[in-house]
CSV table of C-alpha atoms in Angstrom, one decimal:
chain,number,residue,atom,x,y,z
A,18,UNK,CA,-7.6,21.3,-12.2
A,19,UNK,CA,-6.7,18.8,-9.5
A,20,UNK,CA,-8.0,15.2,-10.4
A,21,UNK,CA,-8.9,13.0,-7.5
A,22,UNK,CA,-9.5,9.3,-7.2
A,23,UNK,CA,-11.7,8.2,-4.3
A,24,UNK,CA,-11.7,4.8,-2.5
A,25,UNK,CA,-13.9,3.6,0.5
A,26,UNK,CA,-16.1,0.7,1.0
A,27,UNK,CA,-19.0,2.6,2.3
A,28,UNK,CA,-21.3,4.0,-0.7
A,29,UNK,CA,-22.8,6.8,1.6
A,30,UNK,CA,-19.2,8.1,2.5
A,31,UNK,CA,-17.8,7.9,-1.1
A,32,UNK,CA,-20.9,9.7,-2.2
A,33,UNK,CA,-20.6,12.3,0.6
A,34,UNK,CA,-16.8,13.2,0.0
A,35,UNK,CA,-17.5,13.4,-3.4
A,36,UNK,CA,-20.1,15.9,-3.2
A,37,UNK,CA,-17.8,17.9,-0.9
A,38,UNK,CA,-14.9,17.7,-3.4
A,39,UNK,CA,-17.0,18.7,-6.5
A,40,UNK,CA,-18.0,21.9,-4.8
A,41,UNK,CA,-14.6,23.1,-5.0
A,42,UNK,CA,-14.1,24.7,-8.8
A,43,UNK,CA,-10.6,23.1,-9.4
A,44,UNK,CA,-11.2,19.7,-8.1
A,45,UNK,CA,-12.6,17.1,-10.2
A,46,UNK,CA,-13.2,13.3,-9.0
A,47,UNK,CA,-12.1,11.2,-11.7
A,48,UNK,CA,-12.6,7.7,-10.0
A,49,UNK,CA,-14.4,6.0,-7.5
A,50,UNK,CA,-13.4,2.5,-5.9
A,51,UNK,CA,-14.9,0.5,-3.2
A,52,UNK,CA,-11.8,-1.3,-2.1
A,53,UNK,CA,-8.1,-1.4,-2.3
A,54,UNK,CA,-7.9,-4.1,-4.8
A,55,UNK,CA,-10.3,-2.0,-7.4
A,56,UNK,CA,-7.8,1.0,-6.8
A,57,UNK,CA,-4.7,-1.0,-7.4
A,58,UNK,CA,-6.3,-2.7,-10.4
A,59,UNK,CA,-7.6,0.3,-12.1
A,60,UNK,CA,-5.8,3.4,-11.0
A,61,UNK,CA,-3.4,3.3,-13.8
A,62,UNK,CA,-6.2,3.8,-16.4
A,63,UNK,CA,-7.0,7.3,-14.9
A,64,UNK,CA,-4.8,10.4,-14.6
A,65,UNK,CA,-5.3,11.1,-10.8
A,66,UNK,CA,-3.1,13.7,-9.0
A,67,UNK,CA,-4.2,12.5,-5.7
A,68,UNK,CA,-5.6,9.5,-4.1
A,69,UNK,CA,-7.9,9.6,-1.2
A,70,UNK,CA,-8.2,6.1,0.5
A,71,UNK,CA,-9.9,4.5,3.4
A,72,UNK,CA,-7.7,2.4,5.7
A,73,UNK,CA,-10.1,-0.5,6.8
A,74,UNK,CA,-11.8,-2.0,3.8
A,75,UNK,CA,-12.6,-5.6,2.8
A,76,UNK,CA,-10.7,-7.5,0.0
A,77,UNK,CA,-7.6,-5.0,0.5
A,78,UNK,CA,-7.2,-2.4,2.9
A,79,UNK,CA,-5.7,0.9,2.3
A,80,UNK,CA,-2.2,0.5,3.9
A,81,UNK,CA,-1.7,-2.7,1.5
A,82,UNK,CA,-3.0,-0.8,-1.4
A,83,UNK,CA,-0.8,2.2,-0.6
A,84,UNK,CA,2.3,0.1,-0.6
A,85,UNK,CA,1.5,-1.4,-3.8
A,86,UNK,CA,0.9,1.7,-5.5
A,87,UNK,CA,3.9,3.4,-4.4
A,88,UNK,CA,6.1,0.5,-5.3
A,89,UNK,CA,4.7,0.7,-9.0
A,90,UNK,CA,4.7,4.6,-8.9
A,91,UNK,CA,6.9,6.1,-6.3
A,92,UNK,CA,5.6,9.7,-7.1
A,93,UNK,CA,1.9,8.8,-6.4
A,94,UNK,CA,0.3,11.3,-3.8
A,95,UNK,CA,-1.9,9.4,-1.4
A,96,UNK,CA,-3.8,10.7,1.5
A,97,UNK,CA,-5.4,8.4,4.1
A,98,UNK,CA,-9.0,9.3,5.1
A,99,UNK,CA,-10.1,7.5,8.1
A,100,UNK,CA,-12.7,7.6,11.1
A,101,UNK,CA,-9.8,6.5,13.4
A,102,UNK,CA,-7.0,8.7,15.0
A,103,UNK,CA,-5.3,6.0,16.8
A,104,UNK,CA,-1.5,5.8,16.6
A,105,UNK,CA,-1.3,2.4,14.8
A,106,UNK,CA,-3.2,3.3,12.0
A,107,UNK,CA,-1.6,6.6,11.5
A,108,UNK,CA,2.0,5.2,11.8
A,109,UNK,CA,1.1,2.3,9.5
A,110,UNK,CA,-0.3,4.5,6.9
A,111,UNK,CA,2.3,7.3,7.0
A,112,UNK,CA,5.2,4.5,6.9
A,113,UNK,CA,3.5,3.0,4.0
A,114,UNK,CA,4.2,6.2,2.0
A,115,UNK,CA,0.9,8.2,2.5
A,116,UNK,CA,1.6,11.9,2.4
A,117,UNK,CA,-1.1,12.9,4.7
A,118,UNK,CA,-3.9,11.7,7.0
A,119,UNK,CA,-7.4,13.3,7.4
A,120,UNK,CA,-10.2,12.3,9.9
A,121,UNK,CA,-13.6,11.7,8.2
A,122,UNK,CA,-14.7,14.1,11.0
A,123,UNK,CA,-12.7,17.0,9.7
A,124,UNK,CA,-14.3,19.8,8.0
A,125,UNK,CA,-14.4,20.4,4.3
A,126,UNK,CA,-11.9,23.1,4.4
A,127,UNK,CA,-9.5,20.9,6.1
A,128,UNK,CA,-9.9,18.3,3.5
A,129,UNK,CA,-9.4,20.8,0.8
A,130,UNK,CA,-6.3,22.2,2.4
A,131,UNK,CA,-4.9,18.6,2.5
A,132,UNK,CA,-5.4,17.9,-0.9
A,133,UNK,CA,-3.8,21.2,-1.9
A,134,UNK,CA,-0.8,20.8,0.3
A,135,UNK,CA,-0.2,17.3,-0.9
A,136,UNK,CA,-0.7,18.4,-4.6
A,137,UNK,CA,1.9,21.2,-4.1
A,138,UNK,CA,4.4,18.7,-3.0
A,139,UNK,CA,3.9,18.9,0.9
A,140,UNK,CA,2.4,16.7,3.6
A,141,UNK,CA,-0.8,17.2,5.5
A,142,UNK,CA,-1.8,15.7,8.9
A,143,UNK,CA,-4.5,17.5,11.0
A,144,UNK,CA,-3.5,19.3,14.3
A,145,UNK,CA,-6.4,17.3,16.0
A,146,UNK,CA,-4.8,14.1,14.8
A,147,UNK,CA,-1.3,14.9,15.7
A,148,UNK,CA,-2.3,16.1,19.1
A,149,UNK,CA,-4.1,13.0,19.9
A,150,UNK,CA,-1.1,10.7,18.8
A,151,UNK,CA,1.2,13.0,20.8
A,152,UNK,CA,-1.1,12.4,24.0
A,153,UNK,CA,-1.1,8.5,23.3
A,154,UNK,CA,2.7,8.2,23.0
A,155,UNK,CA,3.3,7.4,26.6
A,156,UNK,CA,5.1,4.0,27.0
A,157,UNK,CA,5.5,3.5,23.1
A,158,UNK,CA,9.2,2.8,21.9
A,159,UNK,CA,10.8,5.7,20.2
A,160,UNK,CA,12.8,5.6,17.1
A,161,UNK,CA,15.6,7.1,18.7
A,162,UNK,CA,15.9,9.7,21.8
A,163,UNK,CA,15.9,13.2,20.6
A,164,UNK,CA,18.4,14.2,23.3
A,165,UNK,CA,20.9,11.8,22.0
A,166,UNK,CA,20.8,13.4,18.6
A,167,UNK,CA,22.8,16.5,18.1
A,168,UNK,CA,20.0,18.4,16.0
A,169,UNK,CA,21.3,22.1,14.6
A,170,UNK,CA,18.8,24.8,14.9
A,171,UNK,CA,18.2,24.4,10.9
A,172,UNK,CA,17.3,20.9,11.5
A,173,UNK,CA,14.9,21.5,14.1
A,174,UNK,CA,13.3,24.2,12.1
A,175,UNK,CA,12.9,21.9,9.0
A,176,UNK,CA,11.4,19.4,11.2
A,177,UNK,CA,8.9,21.6,12.8
A,178,UNK,CA,8.0,23.1,9.1
A,179,UNK,CA,7.7,19.6,7.7
A,180,UNK,CA,5.2,18.8,10.6
A,181,UNK,CA,3.2,21.9,9.5
A,182,UNK,CA,3.0,20.5,6.0
A,183,UNK,CA,5.4,23.0,4.0
A,184,UNK,CA,6.7,21.9,0.9
A,185,UNK,CA,10.4,22.3,0.0
A,186,UNK,CA,9.7,25.3,-1.9
A,187,UNK,CA,7.6,26.9,0.9
A,188,UNK,CA,10.6,25.8,3.4
A,189,UNK,CA,13.2,27.4,1.4
A,190,UNK,CA,11.2,30.6,1.2
A,191,UNK,CA,10.6,30.9,4.8
A,192,UNK,CA,14.1,30.0,5.7
A,193,UNK,CA,15.6,32.2,3.2
A,194,UNK,CA,17.6,29.1,1.8
A,195,UNK,CA,17.5,27.5,-1.8
A,196,UNK,CA,15.4,24.4,-2.7
A,197,UNK,CA,18.7,22.7,-3.2
A,198,UNK,CA,20.0,23.4,0.2
A,199,UNK,CA,16.8,22.4,1.8
A,200,UNK,CA,16.7,19.0,-0.2
A,201,UNK,CA,20.5,18.4,0.9
A,202,UNK,CA,19.4,19.3,4.7
A,203,UNK,CA,16.6,16.7,4.4
A,204,UNK,CA,18.7,14.0,2.9
A,205,UNK,CA,21.3,14.5,5.8
A,206,UNK,CA,18.4,14.6,8.2
A,207,UNK,CA,17.2,11.2,6.9
A,208,UNK,CA,20.6,9.7,7.1
A,209,UNK,CA,21.0,11.0,10.7
A,210,UNK,CA,17.7,9.9,12.1
A,211,UNK,CA,17.2,6.7,10.0
A,212,UNK,CA,14.3,7.9,8.1
A,213,UNK,CA,13.4,6.9,4.7
A,214,UNK,CA,11.3,9.7,3.6
A,215,UNK,CA,9.7,13.0,4.6
A,216,UNK,CA,6.9,11.0,6.2
A,217,UNK,CA,9.7,9.3,8.4
A,218,UNK,CA,11.0,12.8,9.5
A,219,UNK,CA,7.7,13.7,10.6
A,220,UNK,CA,7.1,10.7,12.4
A,221,UNK,CA,10.4,10.9,14.2
A,222,UNK,CA,9.8,14.6,15.3
A,223,UNK,CA,6.4,13.7,16.7
A,224,UNK,CA,7.5,10.7,18.7
A,225,UNK,CA,10.4,12.5,20.0
A,226,UNK,CA,8.5,15.7,20.8
A,227,UNK,CA,10.6,17.9,18.6
A,228,UNK,CA,7.3,19.7,17.9
A,229,UNK,CA,4.2,20.4,20.0
A,230,UNK,CA,0.6,20.8,18.6
């Protein structure tokens, strides 16, 4: 059973998402909150595997709540659920530590996939969202220029597969490597690209157009 906590300031959205999730036999909604403060203050009292949170909320927004939760529990798996696909919201949530970003306009199947991918140790960023972000990157500063970084074929493959949401185990199976080798390669990549985590690697790959969607 995958236990999920929901956070959104709009009751109709909260109820709608809950109904969608509860149609999935191994999903269970264990908590519902109306803003980030309620989430931060109460999440420790429930055993949630996944936190789904809106971004723009009164009292405390999703970005602030995400940073606080991860400072308390770095292993917490958080997915942003937003109406907006703009670059700034995406970038802020992912750099805050969210493992995925799903648009409220997405299908129930896409939301289910996001939850399963993140639950299993991967990341999830919808293709439509990433495509919109890439289209809007013109003129925005890059973390660094891809052509000035000497990426190996293995590193390019790892970045590409991370952007497609693969977990370390799935990466190892696909690339015929051990999980330990994948973890070591990711650590070296983070150092090389100045990224703090897997999400940072995904952002770098998108900004520098290592991957296309």
